[in-house]
Short mmCIF file of C-alpha atoms in Angstrom, two decimals:
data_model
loop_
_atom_site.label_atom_id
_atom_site.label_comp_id
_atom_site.label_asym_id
_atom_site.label_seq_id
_atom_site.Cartn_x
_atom_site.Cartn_y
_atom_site.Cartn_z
CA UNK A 1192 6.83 -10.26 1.53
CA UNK A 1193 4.84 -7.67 0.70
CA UNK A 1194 2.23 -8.32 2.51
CA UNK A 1195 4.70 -8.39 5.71
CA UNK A 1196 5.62 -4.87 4.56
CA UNK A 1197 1.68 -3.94 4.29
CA UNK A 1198 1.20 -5.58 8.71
CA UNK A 1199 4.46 -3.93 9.52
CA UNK A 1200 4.02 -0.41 8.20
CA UNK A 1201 0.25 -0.68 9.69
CA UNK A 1202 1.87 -1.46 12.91
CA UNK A 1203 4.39 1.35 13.09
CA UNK A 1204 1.29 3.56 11.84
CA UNK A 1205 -0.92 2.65 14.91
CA UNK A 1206 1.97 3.40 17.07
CA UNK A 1207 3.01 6.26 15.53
CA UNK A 1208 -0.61 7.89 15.51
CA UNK A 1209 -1.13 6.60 19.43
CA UNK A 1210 1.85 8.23 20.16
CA UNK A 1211 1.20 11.35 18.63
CA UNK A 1212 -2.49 12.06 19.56
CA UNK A 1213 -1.11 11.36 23.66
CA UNK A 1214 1.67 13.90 22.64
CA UNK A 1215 -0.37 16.81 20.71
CA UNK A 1216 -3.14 16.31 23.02
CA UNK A 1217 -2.93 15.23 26.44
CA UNK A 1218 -1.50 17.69 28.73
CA UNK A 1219 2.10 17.46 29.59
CA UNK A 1220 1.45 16.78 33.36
CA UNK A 1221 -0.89 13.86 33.05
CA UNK A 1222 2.03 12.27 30.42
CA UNK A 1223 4.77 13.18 32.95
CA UNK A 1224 2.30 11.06 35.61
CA UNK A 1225 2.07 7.95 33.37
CA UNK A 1226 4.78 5.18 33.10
CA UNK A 1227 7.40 6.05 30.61
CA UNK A 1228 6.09 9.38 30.71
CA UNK A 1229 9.10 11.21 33.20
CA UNK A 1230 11.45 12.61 30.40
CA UNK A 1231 8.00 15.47 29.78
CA UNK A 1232 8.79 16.49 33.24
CA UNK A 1233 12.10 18.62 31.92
CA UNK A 1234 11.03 19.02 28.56
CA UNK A 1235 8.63 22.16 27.48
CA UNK A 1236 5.30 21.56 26.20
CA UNK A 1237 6.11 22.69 23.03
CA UNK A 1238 8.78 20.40 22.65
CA UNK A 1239 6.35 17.84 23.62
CA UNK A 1240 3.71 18.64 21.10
CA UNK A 1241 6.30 19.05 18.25
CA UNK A 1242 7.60 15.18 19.05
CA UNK A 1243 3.51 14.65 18.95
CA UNK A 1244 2.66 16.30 15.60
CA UNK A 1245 5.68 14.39 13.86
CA UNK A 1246 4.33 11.25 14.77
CA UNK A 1247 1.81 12.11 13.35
CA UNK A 1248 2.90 12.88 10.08
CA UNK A 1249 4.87 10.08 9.93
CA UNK A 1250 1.71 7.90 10.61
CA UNK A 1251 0.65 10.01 7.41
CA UNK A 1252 3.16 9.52 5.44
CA UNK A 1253 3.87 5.71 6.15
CA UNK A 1254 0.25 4.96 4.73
CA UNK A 1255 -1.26 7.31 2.89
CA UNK A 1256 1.59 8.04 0.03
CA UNK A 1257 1.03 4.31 -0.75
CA UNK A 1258 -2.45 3.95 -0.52
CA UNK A 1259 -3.31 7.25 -2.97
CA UNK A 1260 -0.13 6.19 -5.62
CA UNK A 1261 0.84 9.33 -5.02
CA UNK A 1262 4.61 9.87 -3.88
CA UNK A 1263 5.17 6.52 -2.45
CA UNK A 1264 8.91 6.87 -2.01
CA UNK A 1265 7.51 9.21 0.88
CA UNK A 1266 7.29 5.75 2.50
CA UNK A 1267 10.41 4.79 3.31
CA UNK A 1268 11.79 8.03 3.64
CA UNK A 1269 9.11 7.84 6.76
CA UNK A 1270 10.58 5.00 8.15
CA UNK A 1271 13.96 6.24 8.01
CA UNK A 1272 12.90 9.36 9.92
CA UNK A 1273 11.08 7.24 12.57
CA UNK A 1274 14.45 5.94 12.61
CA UNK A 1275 16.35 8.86 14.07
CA UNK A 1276 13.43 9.31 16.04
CA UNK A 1277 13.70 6.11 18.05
CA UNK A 1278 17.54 6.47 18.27
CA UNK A 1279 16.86 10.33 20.07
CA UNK A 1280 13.97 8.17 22.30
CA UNK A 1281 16.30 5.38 23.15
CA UNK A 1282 19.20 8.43 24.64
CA UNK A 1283 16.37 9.87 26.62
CA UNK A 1284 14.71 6.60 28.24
CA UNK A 1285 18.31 4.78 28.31
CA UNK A 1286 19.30 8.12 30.40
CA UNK A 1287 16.50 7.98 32.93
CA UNK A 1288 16.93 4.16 32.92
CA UNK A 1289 14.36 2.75 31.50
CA UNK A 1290 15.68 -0.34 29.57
CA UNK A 1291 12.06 -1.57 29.20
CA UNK A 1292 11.13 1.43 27.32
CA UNK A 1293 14.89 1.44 25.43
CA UNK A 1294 13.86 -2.35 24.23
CA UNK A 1295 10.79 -1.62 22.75
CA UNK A 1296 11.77 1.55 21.33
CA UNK A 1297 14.27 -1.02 19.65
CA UNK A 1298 11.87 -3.28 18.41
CA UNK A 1299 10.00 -0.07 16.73
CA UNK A 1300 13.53 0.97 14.99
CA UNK A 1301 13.80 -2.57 13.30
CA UNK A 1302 10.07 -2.44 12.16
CA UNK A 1303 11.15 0.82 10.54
CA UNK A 1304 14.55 -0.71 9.32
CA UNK A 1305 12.40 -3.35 7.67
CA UNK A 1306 10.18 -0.95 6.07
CA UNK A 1307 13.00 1.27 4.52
CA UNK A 1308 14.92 -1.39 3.38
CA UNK A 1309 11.74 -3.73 1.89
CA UNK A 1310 10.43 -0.24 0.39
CA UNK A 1311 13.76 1.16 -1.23
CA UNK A 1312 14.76 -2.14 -2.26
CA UNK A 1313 13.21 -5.39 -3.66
CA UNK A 1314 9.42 -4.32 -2.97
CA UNK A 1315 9.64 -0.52 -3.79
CA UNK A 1316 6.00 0.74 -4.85
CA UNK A 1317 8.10 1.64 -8.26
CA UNK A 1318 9.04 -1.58 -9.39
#
């Protein structure tokens, strides 16, 4: 099982880190052009790049807390923040309809369900 924790929180770290480097770096227009992209349209660009840097971190601190033995209950305290932050992208895609984008969203919320609960529970890095 831990090794399921190890692919899963790699996973949600490529897709966190994806996410963030098209957030903090691609300008808000070409985004707002790109499928799934619409809800930049009415949201400012610093808005934009604040969702982008906190994917970021939590691509940070889903790994590296872990890897260095240093913190690791950082870990799932991650995944429970990527938590919230797929409920907030779920409202805003479910709102401009896109049920696609709702679903996977989804599907990223119970890889980071998995991770909290594997990581505060039987497989913590403490016991």
């Amino acid at each position: 099982m831990n090794l399921t924790l190890w692919i899963a929180t790699g996973l949600l770290t490529a897709v966190a880190l994806a996410g963030g480097i098209s957030k903090t770096f691609v300008p808000r227009a070409r985004l707002a052009a790109q499928h799934g992209g619409e809800w930049t349209r009415d949201a400012s660009p610093g808005f934009v790049k604040t969702l982008g840097v906190l994917e970021l971190l939590a691509a940070v601190g889903l790994i590296l807390p872990a890897v260095l033995d240093i913190a690791p209950v950082v870990v799932p305290v991650t995944a429970v923040c990527w938590i919230a932050l797929m409920v907030g992208a779920m409202i805003t895609h479910g709102r401009l309809g896109q049920s696609g984008l709702v679903l996977l969203n989804t599907v990223y919320l119970a890889i980071a369900a998995f991770i909290a609960w594997g990581r505060f529970g039987p497989w913590s890095f403490g016991g």
